[in-house]
PDB file of C-alpha atoms and ligand atoms in Angstrom:
ATOM      1  CA  MET A1386      40.248 -19.128  36.317  1.00 52.00           C
ATOM      2  CA  THR A1387      37.897 -16.580  34.470  1.00 64.00           C
ATOM      3  CA  ASP A1388      35.905 -13.974  36.351  1.00 88.00           C
ATOM      4  CA  THR A1389      32.192 -14.649  36.710  1.00 97.00           C
ATOM      5  CA  ILE A1390      30.014 -12.515  34.404  1.00 98.00           C
ATOM      6  CA  LYS A1391      27.027 -10.945  36.147  1.00 98.00           C
ATOM      7  CA  VAL A1392      23.959 -11.144  33.861  1.00 98.00           C
ATOM      8  CA  ILE A1393      20.580  -9.708  33.836  1.00 98.00           C
ATOM      9  CA  VAL A1394      17.858 -11.386  31.607  1.00 98.00           C
ATOM     10  CA  ALA A1395      15.005  -9.324  30.186  1.00 98.00           C
ATOM     11  CA  GLY A1396      11.971 -11.438  29.118  1.00 98.00           C
ATOM     12  CA  PRO A1397      12.625 -14.401  31.549  1.00 98.00           C
ATOM     13  CA  ARG A1398       9.199 -16.023  30.942  1.00 98.00           C
ATOM     14  CA  GLY A1399       9.472 -16.018  27.183  1.00 98.00           C
ATOM     15  CA  ARG A1400      10.414 -18.950  25.021  1.00 98.00           C
ATOM     16  CA  MET A1401      14.022 -17.758  24.581  1.00 98.00           C
ATOM     17  CA  GLY A1402      14.386 -15.987  27.984  1.00 98.00           C
ATOM     18  CA  SER A1403      13.390 -19.145  29.944  1.00 98.00           C
ATOM     19  CA  GLU A1404      15.890 -21.250  27.773  1.00 98.00           C
ATOM     20  CA  ALA A1405      18.580 -18.714  28.501  1.00 98.00           C
ATOM     21  CA  LEU A1406      17.942 -19.092  32.283  1.00 98.00           C
ATOM     22  CA  ARG A1407      18.291 -22.842  31.948  1.00 98.00           C
ATOM     23  CA  MET A1408      21.706 -22.237  30.083  1.00 98.00           C
ATOM     24  CA  ILE A1409      22.902 -19.813  32.706  1.00 98.00           C
ATOM     25  CA  GLU A1410      21.987 -22.349  35.435  1.00 98.00           C
ATOM     26  CA  LYS A1411      24.424 -24.776  33.942  1.00 98.00           C
ATOM     27  CA  GLU A1412      27.384 -22.431  33.327  1.00 98.00           C
ATOM     28  CA  ASP A1413      29.892 -21.820  36.182  1.00 97.00           C
ATOM     29  CA  ASN A1414      31.174 -18.585  34.725  1.00 98.00           C
ATOM     30  CA  LEU A1415      27.725 -16.958  34.416  1.00 98.00           C
ATOM     31  CA  GLU A1416      25.751 -15.559  37.360  1.00 98.00           C
ATOM     32  CA  LEU A1417      22.111 -14.382  36.978  1.00 98.00           C
ATOM     33  CA  VAL A1418      21.806 -11.277  39.209  1.00 98.00           C
ATOM     34  CA  ALA A1419      18.320  -9.981  38.266  1.00 98.00           C
ATOM     35  CA  CYS A1420      15.500 -10.208  35.680  1.00 98.00           C
ATOM     36  CA  ILE A1421      13.407  -7.554  33.972  1.00 98.00           C
ATOM     37  CA  ASP A1422       9.719  -8.432  33.425  1.00 98.00           C
ATOM     38  CA  HIS A1423       6.894  -5.999  33.118  1.00 98.00           C
ATOM     39  CA  LYS A1424       4.418  -8.293  34.821  1.00 97.00           C
ATOM     40  CA  HIS A1425       6.103  -9.508  38.054  1.00 96.00           C
ATOM     41  CA  ASP A1426       7.692  -6.524  39.771  1.00 98.00           C
ATOM     42  CA  GLY A1427       9.345  -7.216  43.116  1.00 97.00           C
ATOM     43  CA  LYS A1428       8.867 -10.939  43.003  1.00 97.00           C
ATOM     44  CA  LYS A1429      11.676 -13.434  43.247  1.00 97.00           C
ATOM     45  CA  LEU A1430      12.192 -15.560  40.112  1.00 98.00           C
ATOM     46  CA  SER A1431      11.846 -18.692  42.279  1.00 97.00           C
ATOM     47  CA  GLU A1432       8.194 -17.666  42.846  1.00 97.00           C
ATOM     48  CA  LEU A1433       7.391 -18.103  39.127  1.00 96.00           C
ATOM     49  CA  ASP A1434       6.329 -21.664  38.120  1.00 95.00           C
ATOM     50  CA  GLY A1435       8.177 -23.592  35.439  1.00 96.00           C
ATOM     51  CA  LEU A1436      11.407 -21.615  35.569  1.00 97.00           C
ATOM     52  CA  PRO A1437      14.753 -22.308  37.201  1.00 97.00           C
ATOM     53  CA  ALA A1438      14.473 -21.330  40.873  1.00 96.00           C
ATOM     54  CA  PHE A1439      16.990 -18.498  40.964  1.00 98.00           C
ATOM     55  CA  ASP A1440      16.890 -16.379  44.170  1.00 97.00           C
ATOM     56  CA  VAL A1441      16.995 -13.112  42.210  1.00 98.00           C
ATOM     57  CA  THR A1442      14.526 -10.162  42.114  1.00 98.00           C
ATOM     58  CA  ILE A1443      12.380  -9.254  39.189  1.00 98.00           C
ATOM     59  CA  TYR A1444      12.181  -5.630  38.203  1.00 98.00           C
ATOM     60  CA  ALA A1445       9.462  -4.161  35.993  1.00 98.00           C
ATOM     61  CA  ASP A1446      11.338  -0.930  35.448  1.00 97.00           C
ATOM     62  CA  ILE A1447      14.791  -1.186  33.788  1.00 98.00           C
ATOM     63  CA  ASN A1448      16.216   2.013  35.451  1.00 98.00           C
ATOM     64  CA  THR A1449      15.278   0.795  38.948  1.00 98.00           C
ATOM     65  CA  CYS A1450      17.026  -2.588  38.073  1.00 98.00           C
ATOM     66  CA  PHE A1451      20.204  -1.066  36.909  1.00 98.00           C
ATOM     67  CA  GLU A1452      20.205   1.331  39.883  1.00 98.00           C
ATOM     68  CA  SER A1453      19.597  -1.601  42.319  1.00 98.00           C
ATOM     69  CA  VAL A1454      21.857  -4.310  40.930  1.00 98.00           C
ATOM     70  CA  GLN A1455      25.470  -4.439  39.725  1.00 97.00           C
ATOM     71  CA  ALA A1456      25.663  -6.250  36.460  1.00 98.00           C
ATOM     72  CA  ASP A1457      28.050  -6.671  33.448  1.00 98.00           C
ATOM     73  CA  VAL A1458      25.649  -7.824  30.729  1.00 98.00           C
ATOM     74  CA  LEU A1459      21.969  -7.422  29.787  1.00 98.00           C
ATOM     75  CA  VAL A1460      20.576 -10.316  27.744  1.00 98.00           C
ATOM     76  CA  ASP A1461      17.478  -9.044  25.997  1.00 98.00           C
ATOM     77  CA  LEU A1462      14.931 -11.428  24.593  1.00 98.00           C
ATOM     78  CA  THR A1463      11.694  -9.445  24.511  1.00 98.00           C
ATOM     79  CA  THR A1464       9.903  -7.551  21.781  1.00 98.00           C
ATOM     80  CA  PRO A1465      11.249  -5.157  19.124  1.00 96.00           C
ATOM     81  CA  GLU A1466      10.094  -1.906  20.880  1.00 96.00           C
ATOM     82  CA  VAL A1467      11.031  -2.963  24.331  1.00 98.00           C
ATOM     83  CA  GLY A1468      14.297  -4.446  23.194  1.00 98.00           C
ATOM     84  CA  TYR A1469      15.422  -1.311  21.525  1.00 98.00           C
ATOM     85  CA  LEU A1470      14.647   0.809  24.642  1.00 98.00           C
ATOM     86  CA  HIS A1471      16.411  -1.781  26.932  1.00 98.00           C
ATOM     87  CA  THR A1472      19.547  -1.712  24.769  1.00 98.00           C
ATOM     88  CA  LYS A1473      19.748   1.954  24.763  1.00 98.00           C
ATOM     89  CA  THR A1474      19.224   2.198  28.527  1.00 98.00           C
ATOM     90  CA  ALA A1475      21.711  -0.579  29.206  1.00 98.00           C
ATOM     91  CA  LEU A1476      24.393   1.445  27.185  1.00 98.00           C
ATOM     92  CA  GLU A1477      23.472   4.587  29.129  1.00 98.00           C
ATOM     93  CA  TYR A1478      24.147   2.746  32.417  1.00 98.00           C
ATOM     94  CA  GLY A1479      27.417   1.217  31.323  1.00 98.00           C
ATOM     95  CA  ILE A1480      26.002  -2.294  30.890  1.00 98.00           C
ATOM     96  CA  ARG A1481      26.892  -4.366  27.887  1.00 98.00           C
ATOM     97  CA  PRO A1482      23.865  -5.587  25.915  1.00 98.00           C
ATOM     98  CA  VAL A1483      23.523  -8.964  24.264  1.00 98.00           C
ATOM     99  CA  VAL A1484      20.493  -8.698  22.187  1.00 98.00           C
ATOM    100  CA  GLY A1485      18.597 -11.591  20.564  1.00 98.00           C
ATOM    101  CA  THR A1486      15.404  -9.597  20.024  1.00 98.00           C
ATOM    102  CA  THR A1487      14.703  -9.007  16.330  1.00 97.00           C
ATOM    103  CA  GLY A1488      12.738  -6.343  14.461  1.00 96.00           C
ATOM    104  CA  PHE A1489      14.910  -3.329  15.028  1.00 97.00           C
ATOM    105  CA  THR A1490      14.944  -0.738  12.214  1.00 96.00           C
ATOM    106  CA  ASN A1491      18.081   0.259  10.346  1.00 95.00           C
ATOM    107  CA  GLU A1492      17.822   3.640  12.001  1.00 97.00           C
ATOM    108  CA  GLN A1493      17.694   2.060  15.505  1.00 98.00           C
ATOM    109  CA  LEU A1494      20.703  -0.228  14.724  1.00 98.00           C
ATOM    110  CA  GLU A1495      22.672   2.868  13.493  1.00 98.00           C
ATOM    111  CA  GLU A1496      21.748   4.791  16.574  1.00 98.00           C
ATOM    112  CA  LEU A1497      22.819   1.915  18.870  1.00 98.00           C
ATOM    113  CA  THR A1498      26.032   1.433  16.948  1.00 98.00           C
ATOM    114  CA  ASP A1499      26.905   5.118  17.553  1.00 98.00           C
ATOM    115  CA  LEU A1500      25.954   5.057  21.171  1.00 98.00           C
ATOM    116  CA  ALA A1501      28.011   1.881  21.893  1.00 98.00           C
ATOM    117  CA  GLU A1502      30.996   3.483  20.157  1.00 98.00           C
ATOM    118  CA  GLU A1503      30.532   6.776  22.079  1.00 98.00           C
ATOM    119  CA  LYS A1504      30.364   4.885  25.302  1.00 98.00           C
ATOM    120  CA  GLY A1505      33.147   2.408  24.349  1.00 98.00           C
ATOM    121  CA  LEU A1506      30.921  -0.489  25.438  1.00 98.00           C
ATOM    122  CA  GLY A1507      30.793  -3.953  23.788  1.00 98.00           C
ATOM    123  CA  THR A1508      27.370  -4.785  22.281  1.00 98.00           C
ATOM    124  CA  VAL A1509      26.179  -7.797  20.406  1.00 98.00           C
ATOM    125  CA  ILE A1510      23.070  -7.836  18.367  1.00 98.00           C
ATOM    126  CA  ALA A1511      22.600 -11.227  16.779  1.00 98.00           C
ATOM    127  CA  PRO A1512      19.552 -11.946  14.670  1.00 98.00           C
ATOM    128  CA  ASN A1513      20.297 -15.630  15.096  1.00 98.00           C
ATOM    129  CA  PHE A1514      22.426 -17.319  17.795  1.00 98.00           C
ATOM    130  CA  ALA A1515      22.290 -20.836  16.174  1.00 98.00           C
ATOM    131  CA  VAL A1516      25.733 -21.592  14.675  1.00 98.00           C
ATOM    132  CA  GLY A1517      23.985 -23.571  11.822  1.00 98.00           C
ATOM    133  CA  ALA A1518      21.950 -20.492  10.850  1.00 98.00           C
ATOM    134  CA  VAL A1519      25.049 -18.345  10.913  1.00 98.00           C
ATOM    135  CA  LEU A1520      26.742 -20.857   8.481  1.00 98.00           C
ATOM    136  CA  MET A1521      23.632 -20.930   6.252  1.00 98.00           C
ATOM    137  CA  MET A1522      23.884 -17.159   6.016  1.00 98.00           C
ATOM    138  CA  GLN A1523      27.641 -17.265   5.163  1.00 98.00           C
ATOM    139  CA  PHE A1524      27.011 -20.046   2.552  1.00 98.00           C
ATOM    140  CA  ALA A1525      24.232 -17.924   1.031  1.00 98.00           C
ATOM    141  CA  LYS A1526      26.509 -14.961   0.821  1.00 98.00           C
ATOM    142  CA  MET A1527      29.141 -17.105  -1.023  1.00 97.00           C
ATOM    143  CA  ALA A1528      26.592 -18.451  -3.406  1.00 98.00           C
ATOM    144  CA  ALA A1529      25.207 -15.060  -4.179  1.00 97.00           C
ATOM    145  CA  LYS A1530      28.357 -14.114  -5.997  1.00 95.00           C
ATOM    146  CA  TYR A1531      27.618 -16.595  -8.694  1.00 95.00           C
ATOM    147  CA  PHE A1532      23.736 -16.739  -8.409  1.00 96.00           C
ATOM    148  CA  PRO A1533      22.227 -13.250  -8.354  1.00 95.00           C
ATOM    149  CA  ASP A1534      18.603 -14.644  -8.592  1.00 97.00           C
ATOM    150  CA  VAL A1535      17.529 -15.535  -5.098  1.00 98.00           C
ATOM    151  CA  GLU A1536      14.480 -15.930  -2.957  1.00 98.00           C
ATOM    152  CA  ILE A1537      14.381 -16.387   0.802  1.00 98.00           C
ATOM    153  CA  ILE A1538      11.606 -18.466   2.459  1.00 98.00           C
ATOM    154  CA  GLU A1539      11.632 -18.140   6.330  1.00 98.00           C
ATOM    155  CA  LYS A1540       9.189 -20.237   8.332  1.00 98.00           C
ATOM    156  CA  HIS A1541       8.359 -19.635  12.009  1.00 98.00           C
ATOM    157  CA  HIS A1542       5.875 -20.417  14.760  1.00 98.00           C
ATOM    158  CA  ASP A1543       2.641 -18.228  14.609  1.00 98.00           C
ATOM    159  CA  GLN A1544       3.465 -16.340  17.805  1.00 97.00           C
ATOM    160  CA  LYS A1545       6.278 -14.439  16.150  1.00 98.00           C
ATOM    161  CA  LEU A1546       5.774 -10.682  16.050  1.00 96.00           C
ATOM    162  CA  ASP A1547       8.168  -9.432  13.322  1.00 96.00           C
ATOM    163  CA  ALA A1548       8.080 -10.349   9.643  1.00 97.00           C
ATOM    164  CA  PRO A1549      10.319 -10.917   7.832  1.00 98.00           C
ATOM    165  CA  SER A1550      12.479 -12.512  10.474  1.00 98.00           C
ATOM    166  CA  GLY A1551      15.698 -10.867  11.655  1.00 98.00           C
ATOM    167  CA  THR A1552      17.593 -13.856  10.110  1.00 98.00           C
ATOM    168  CA  ALA A1553      15.968 -13.303   6.670  1.00 98.00           C
ATOM    169  CA  VAL A1554      16.794  -9.530   6.790  1.00 98.00           C
ATOM    170  CA  LYS A1555      20.364 -10.226   7.739  1.00 98.00           C
ATOM    171  CA  THR A1556      20.732 -12.894   4.993  1.00 98.00           C
ATOM    172  CA  ALA A1557      19.470 -10.439   2.459  1.00 98.00           C
ATOM    173  CA  GLN A1558      21.888  -7.824   3.723  1.00 97.00           C
ATOM    174  CA  LEU A1559      24.847 -10.211   3.452  1.00 97.00           C
ATOM    175  CA  ILE A1560      23.747 -11.102  -0.050  1.00 98.00           C
ATOM    176  CA  GLN A1561      23.427  -7.358  -0.866  1.00 97.00           C
ATOM    177  CA  ASP A1562      27.164  -6.988   0.014  1.00 96.00           C
ATOM    178  CA  VAL A1563      28.195  -9.194  -2.944  1.00 96.00           C
ATOM    179  CA  ARG A1564      25.162  -9.002  -5.340  1.00 95.00           C
ATOM    180  CA  GLU A1565      24.554  -6.229  -7.890  1.00 90.00           C
ATOM    181  CA  SER A1566      21.154  -4.687  -7.385  1.00 89.00           C
ATOM    182  CA  LYS A1567      18.761  -6.547  -9.702  1.00 89.00           C
ATOM    183  CA  LYS A1568      14.974  -6.766 -10.011  1.00 90.00           C
ATOM    184  CA  GLN A1569      14.000 -10.372 -10.299  1.00 92.00           C
ATOM    185  CA  GLY A1570      11.143 -12.022 -12.055  1.00 91.00           C
ATOM    186  CA  HIS A1571       9.325 -10.864 -15.229  1.00 93.00           C
ATOM    187  CA  PRO A1572       9.639  -7.119 -15.745  1.00 93.00           C
ATOM    188  CA  ASN A1573       5.795  -7.035 -16.399  1.00 95.00           C
ATOM    189  CA  GLU A1574       4.815  -9.433 -13.502  1.00 95.00           C
ATOM    190  CA  LYS A1575       1.701  -8.311 -11.683  1.00 96.00           C
ATOM    191  CA  GLU A1576       0.295  -9.514  -8.322  1.00 96.00           C
ATOM    192  CA  THR A1577      -3.409 -10.507  -8.640  1.00 97.00           C
ATOM    193  CA  ILE A1578      -3.406 -10.868  -4.847  1.00 97.00           C
ATOM    194  CA  GLN A1579      -1.355  -8.295  -2.967  1.00 96.00           C
ATOM    195  CA  GLY A1580       1.770  -9.794  -1.426  1.00 96.00           C
ATOM    196  CA  ALA A1581       1.802 -12.854  -3.669  1.00 97.00           C
ATOM    197  CA  ARG A1582       5.414 -12.264  -4.581  1.00 97.00           C
ATOM    198  CA  GLY A1583       6.567 -11.517  -1.036  1.00 97.00           C
ATOM    199  CA  ALA A1584       8.510  -8.672   0.370  1.00 97.00           C
ATOM    200  CA  ASP A1585      11.135  -6.998  -1.793  1.00 95.00           C
ATOM    201  CA  MET A1586      14.697  -6.181  -0.709  1.00 95.00           C
ATOM    202  CA  ASP A1587      16.767  -4.683  -3.471  1.00 94.00           C
ATOM    203  CA  GLY A1588      14.921  -6.911  -6.006  1.00 93.00           C
ATOM    204  CA  MET A1589      15.281 -10.137  -3.822  1.00 95.00           C
ATOM    205  CA  LYS A1590      11.994 -11.615  -2.595  1.00 97.00           C
ATOM    206  CA  ILE A1591      11.408 -12.779   1.067  1.00 98.00           C
ATOM    207  CA  HIS A1592       8.514 -14.915   1.977  1.00 98.00           C
ATOM    208  CA  SER A1593       7.348 -15.342   5.597  1.00 98.00           C
ATOM    209  CA  VAL A1594       5.404 -18.488   6.662  1.00 98.00           C
ATOM    210  CA  ARG A1595       3.806 -18.514  10.176  1.00 98.00           C
ATOM    211  CA  LEU A1596       2.268 -21.803  11.384  1.00 98.00           C
ATOM    212  CA  PRO A1597       1.803 -23.643  14.707  1.00 98.00           C
ATOM    213  CA  GLY A1598       4.282 -26.417  15.029  1.00 98.00           C
ATOM    214  CA  LEU A1599       7.127 -24.568  13.463  1.00 98.00           C
ATOM    215  CA  VAL A1600      10.142 -23.238  15.432  1.00 98.00           C
ATOM    216  CA  ALA A1601      12.631 -21.409  13.132  1.00 98.00           C
ATOM    217  CA  HIS A1602      13.479 -22.432   9.556  1.00 98.00           C
ATOM    218  CA  GLN A1603      14.926 -20.844   6.483  1.00 98.00           C
ATOM    219  CA  GLU A1604      15.614 -21.737   2.925  1.00 98.00           C
ATOM    220  CA  VAL A1605      17.645 -19.557   0.556  1.00 98.00           C
ATOM    221  CA  ILE A1606      16.977 -20.671  -2.980  1.00 98.00           C
ATOM    222  CA  PHE A1607      19.187 -19.595  -5.887  1.00 98.00           C
ATOM    223  CA  GLY A1608      18.111 -20.075  -9.422  1.00 97.00           C
ATOM    224  CA  SER A1609      20.109 -20.035 -12.615  1.00 96.00           C
ATOM    225  CA  SER A1610      19.833 -21.567 -16.146  1.00 96.00           C
ATOM    226  CA  GLY A1611      19.158 -25.326 -15.659  1.00 98.00           C
ATOM    227  CA  GLN A1612      19.914 -25.403 -12.025  1.00 98.00           C
ATOM    228  CA  ASN A1613      18.817 -24.425  -8.457  1.00 98.00           C
ATOM    229  CA  LEU A1614      20.787 -24.398  -5.283  1.00 98.00           C
ATOM    230  CA  THR A1615      18.970 -24.497  -1.976  1.00 98.00           C
ATOM    231  CA  ILE A1616      20.656 -23.678   1.371  1.00 98.00           C
ATOM    232  CA  LYS A1617      18.525 -24.664   4.336  1.00 98.00           C
ATOM    233  CA  HIS A1618      18.602 -24.462   8.035  1.00 98.00           C
ATOM    234  CA  ASP A1619      16.260 -25.716  10.816  1.00 98.00           C
ATOM    235  CA  SER A1620      16.112 -25.048  14.486  1.00 98.00           C
ATOM    236  CA  PHE A1621      13.875 -27.709  15.967  1.00 98.00           C
ATOM    237  CA  ASP A1622      14.566 -26.627  19.524  1.00 98.00           C
ATOM    238  CA  ARG A1623      15.491 -23.336  21.293  1.00 98.00           C
ATOM    239  CA  ALA A1624      18.470 -25.140  22.840  1.00 97.00           C
ATOM    240  CA  SER A1625      20.058 -24.662  19.332  1.00 98.00           C
ATOM    241  CA  PHE A1626      20.472 -20.939  20.186  1.00 98.00           C
ATOM    242  CA  MET A1627      22.164 -21.232  23.519  1.00 98.00           C
ATOM    243  CA  SER A1628      25.830 -21.907  22.786  1.00 98.00           C
ATOM    244  CA  GLY A1629      25.587 -18.679  20.690  1.00 98.00           C
ATOM    245  CA  VAL A1630      24.012 -16.730  23.621  1.00 98.00           C
ATOM    246  CA  LYS A1631      26.850 -18.019  25.898  1.00 98.00           C
ATOM    247  CA  LEU A1632      29.601 -17.096  23.411  1.00 98.00           C
ATOM    248  CA  ALA A1633      28.036 -13.631  22.977  1.00 98.00           C
ATOM    249  CA  VAL A1634      27.914 -12.963  26.762  1.00 98.00           C
ATOM    250  CA  GLU A1635      31.616 -14.036  27.100  1.00 98.00           C
ATOM    251  CA  GLN A1636      32.832 -12.098  24.020  1.00 98.00           C
ATOM    252  CA  VAL A1637      30.902  -8.897  24.596  1.00 98.00           C
ATOM    253  CA  MET A1638      33.101  -8.346  27.697  1.00 98.00           C
ATOM    254  CA  LYS A1639      36.076  -8.001  25.390  1.00 98.00           C
ATOM    255  CA  LEU A1640      34.618  -5.664  22.847  1.00 98.00           C
ATOM    256  CA  ASP A1641      34.344  -1.899  22.822  1.00 98.00           C
ATOM    257  CA  LEU A1642      31.865  -1.477  20.023  1.00 98.00           C
ATOM    258  CA  LEU A1643      28.675  -2.954  18.583  1.00 98.00           C
ATOM    259  CA  VAL A1644      28.762  -6.127  16.390  1.00 98.00           C
ATOM    260  CA  TYR A1645      25.730  -7.098  14.425  1.00 98.00           C
ATOM    261  CA  GLY A1646      25.698 -10.841  13.787  1.00 98.00           C
ATOM    262  CA  LEU A1647      27.260 -13.738  15.553  1.00 98.00           C
ATOM    263  CA  GLU A1648      29.574 -14.490  12.589  1.00 97.00           C
ATOM    264  CA  ASN A1649      31.702 -11.552  13.894  1.00 97.00           C
ATOM    265  CA  LEU A1650      32.454 -13.612  17.041  1.00 98.00           C
ATOM    266  CA  LEU A1651      33.190 -16.985  15.485  1.00 95.00           C
ATOM    267  CA  ASP A1652      36.709 -17.942  14.216  1.00 81.00           C
TER     268      ASP A1652
HETATM  269  N1  NDP B1799      18.624 -14.131  18.019  1.00 69.04           N
HETATM  270  C1  NDP B1799      18.036 -15.354  18.121  1.00 69.04           C
HETATM  271  O1  NDP B1799      18.758 -16.361  17.915  1.00 69.04           O
HETATM  272  C2  NDP B1799      16.608 -15.500  18.449  1.00 69.04           C
HETATM  273  C3  NDP B1799      15.918 -14.368  18.583  1.00 69.04           C
HETATM  274  N2  NDP B1799      14.588 -14.569  18.902  1.00 69.04           N
HETATM  275  C4  NDP B1799      13.927 -13.189  19.152  1.00 69.04           C
HETATM  276  O2  NDP B1799      13.800 -13.101  20.553  1.00 69.04           O
HETATM  277  C5  NDP B1799      12.627 -12.406  20.923  1.00 69.04           C
HETATM  278  C6  NDP B1799      11.833 -13.153  21.952  1.00 69.04           C
HETATM  279  O3  NDP B1799      11.353 -14.214  21.311  1.00 69.04           O
HETATM  280  P1  NDP B1799      10.535 -15.460  22.071  1.00 69.04           P
HETATM  281  O4  NDP B1799      11.259 -15.780  23.293  1.00 69.04           O
HETATM  282  O5  NDP B1799      10.057 -16.370  21.097  1.00 69.04           O
HETATM  283  O6  NDP B1799       9.269 -14.468  22.444  1.00 69.04           O
HETATM  284  P2  NDP B1799       8.242 -14.604  23.716  1.00 69.04           P
HETATM  285  O7  NDP B1799       7.029 -13.916  23.305  1.00 69.04           O
HETATM  286  O8  NDP B1799       8.154 -16.031  24.116  1.00 69.04           O
HETATM  287  O9  NDP B1799       9.032 -13.768  24.908  1.00 69.04           O
HETATM  288  C7  NDP B1799       9.170 -12.476  24.976  1.00 69.04           C
HETATM  289  C8  NDP B1799       8.974 -12.071  26.413  1.00 69.04           C
HETATM  290  O10 NDP B1799       9.235 -10.709  26.666  1.00 69.04           O
HETATM  291  C9  NDP B1799       8.220 -10.383  27.634  1.00 69.04           C
HETATM  292  N3  NDP B1799       8.153  -8.874  27.633  1.00 69.04           N
HETATM  293  C10 NDP B1799       7.269  -8.083  26.914  1.00 69.04           C
HETATM  294  N4  NDP B1799       7.446  -6.786  27.334  1.00 69.04           N
HETATM  295  C11 NDP B1799       8.406  -6.753  28.194  1.00 69.04           C
HETATM  296  C12 NDP B1799       8.980  -5.804  29.021  1.00 69.04           C
HETATM  297  N5  NDP B1799       8.650  -4.535  29.019  1.00 69.04           N
HETATM  298  N6  NDP B1799       9.900  -6.181  29.978  1.00 69.04           N
HETATM  299  C13 NDP B1799      10.299  -7.437  30.179  1.00 69.04           C
HETATM  300  N7  NDP B1799       9.698  -8.460  29.362  1.00 69.04           N
HETATM  301  C14 NDP B1799       8.878  -8.031  28.518  1.00 69.04           C
HETATM  302  C15 NDP B1799       7.022 -11.020  27.265  1.00 69.04           C
HETATM  303  O11 NDP B1799       6.080 -11.042  28.287  1.00 69.04           O
HETATM  304  P3  NDP B1799       4.470 -11.052  27.994  1.00 69.04           P
HETATM  305  O12 NDP B1799       4.287 -12.168  26.870  1.00 69.04           O
HETATM  306  O13 NDP B1799       3.818 -11.427  29.229  1.00 69.04           O
HETATM  307  O14 NDP B1799       4.180  -9.652  27.521  1.00 69.04           O
HETATM  308  C16 NDP B1799       7.516 -12.383  26.986  1.00 69.04           C
HETATM  309  O15 NDP B1799       7.696 -13.289  28.104  1.00 69.04           O
HETATM  310  C17 NDP B1799      11.903 -12.093  19.565  1.00 69.04           C
HETATM  311  O16 NDP B1799      12.283 -10.767  19.054  1.00 69.04           O
HETATM  312  C18 NDP B1799      12.444 -13.147  18.650  1.00 69.04           C
HETATM  313  O17 NDP B1799      12.330 -12.782  17.331  1.00 69.04           O
HETATM  314  C19 NDP B1799      13.985 -15.718  19.092  1.00 69.04           C
HETATM  315  C20 NDP B1799      14.624 -16.883  18.897  1.00 69.04           C
HETATM  316  C21 NDP B1799      15.991 -16.843  18.519  1.00 69.04           C
HETATM  317  O1  LIG B1800      11.108 -15.415  16.755  1.00 69.04           O
HETATM  318  C1  LIG B1800      11.843 -16.472  16.565  1.00 69.04           C
HETATM  319  O2  LIG B1800      11.476 -17.636  16.984  1.00 69.04           O
HETATM  320  C2  LIG B1800      13.143 -16.388  15.911  1.00 69.04           C
HETATM  321  N1  LIG B1800      13.571 -15.159  15.717  1.00 69.04           N
HETATM  322  C3  LIG B1800      14.887 -14.871  15.111  1.00 69.04           C
HETATM  323  C4  LIG B1800      14.593 -14.164  13.853  1.00 69.04           C
HETATM  324  O3  LIG B1800      13.695 -13.312  13.666  1.00 69.04           O
HETATM  325  O4  LIG B1800      15.341 -14.458  12.808  1.00 69.04           O
HETATM  326  C5  LIG B1800      15.786 -16.012  15.104  1.00 69.04           C
HETATM  327  C6  LIG B1800      15.130 -17.285  14.782  1.00 69.04           C
HETATM  328  O5  LIG B1800      14.745 -17.394  13.428  1.00 69.04           O
HETATM  329  C7  LIG B1800      13.920 -17.546  15.712  1.00 69.04           C
END
């Protein structure tokens, strides 16, 4: 029998945080021990409407939470600024972070990587917990070896704070590992409306669509003489992320450093 993993969720009222609570409720090896939510300090989670009725306390202040409750893992599903501070604080308290929050800068990721190593604490930062999205990124990396001309179109709901998405940035980074730096399009092309050609990462273009009705979708389009290859993934429901969150919570207990991307935890 495996030991129960004691979990704190930050952002429990959010689209992802509430889904994570529903996942934890179903899993015998995960135990929710507290939540962090800046708006409901001191309440019990069971007092909030529409969420699983866990009898755990909500803390607005992360330090107070970590000083009051013994936990193994912090699952952070908040906002870029808050998520970064939470991850850093968790490491300082000896609690392993599993971070779905996107929008961290490269400098923040480097700092957290160093801190996790210094503390010898497992940390998972995964821009996308859906296994299909991880495969889409891996397939894109494979294709980029043969097709250096590539554009990424990511489409999300219109409540998303960061653009481009964490998944699009991670995809471009994986492609960068195998693609020689190349400026795409016509050398003399000019935008007549600013932003028309999208964001630029090492010559690759990334386009961010935000519309009501969307959840999380991405197409990676490769172009070559006489052919195109499109690799596409859609999350229609946030349940698609939950097997990845569960895997990350279990695996982070076995790690002593930071891993960036769920692909590092899959066989
Ligand atoms: N890795 C992955 O697979 C996925 C990652 N994400 C990422 O997860 C993050 C959350 O996404 P989503 O659930 O859609 O966003 P939501 O806006 O639905 O949820 C974020 C929650 O965090 C809360 N929050 C804000 N500040 C604090 C704080 N200081 N302490 C505790 N809670 C706080 C918000 O409360 P309030 O609104 O009241 O301020 C809100 O309830 C985003 O960064 C998103 O990109 C999303 C989907 C999949
Ligand atoms: O905000 C979202 O919804 C999502 N965020 C992640 C990202 O930025 O890539 C993962 C997924 O795309 C959903």
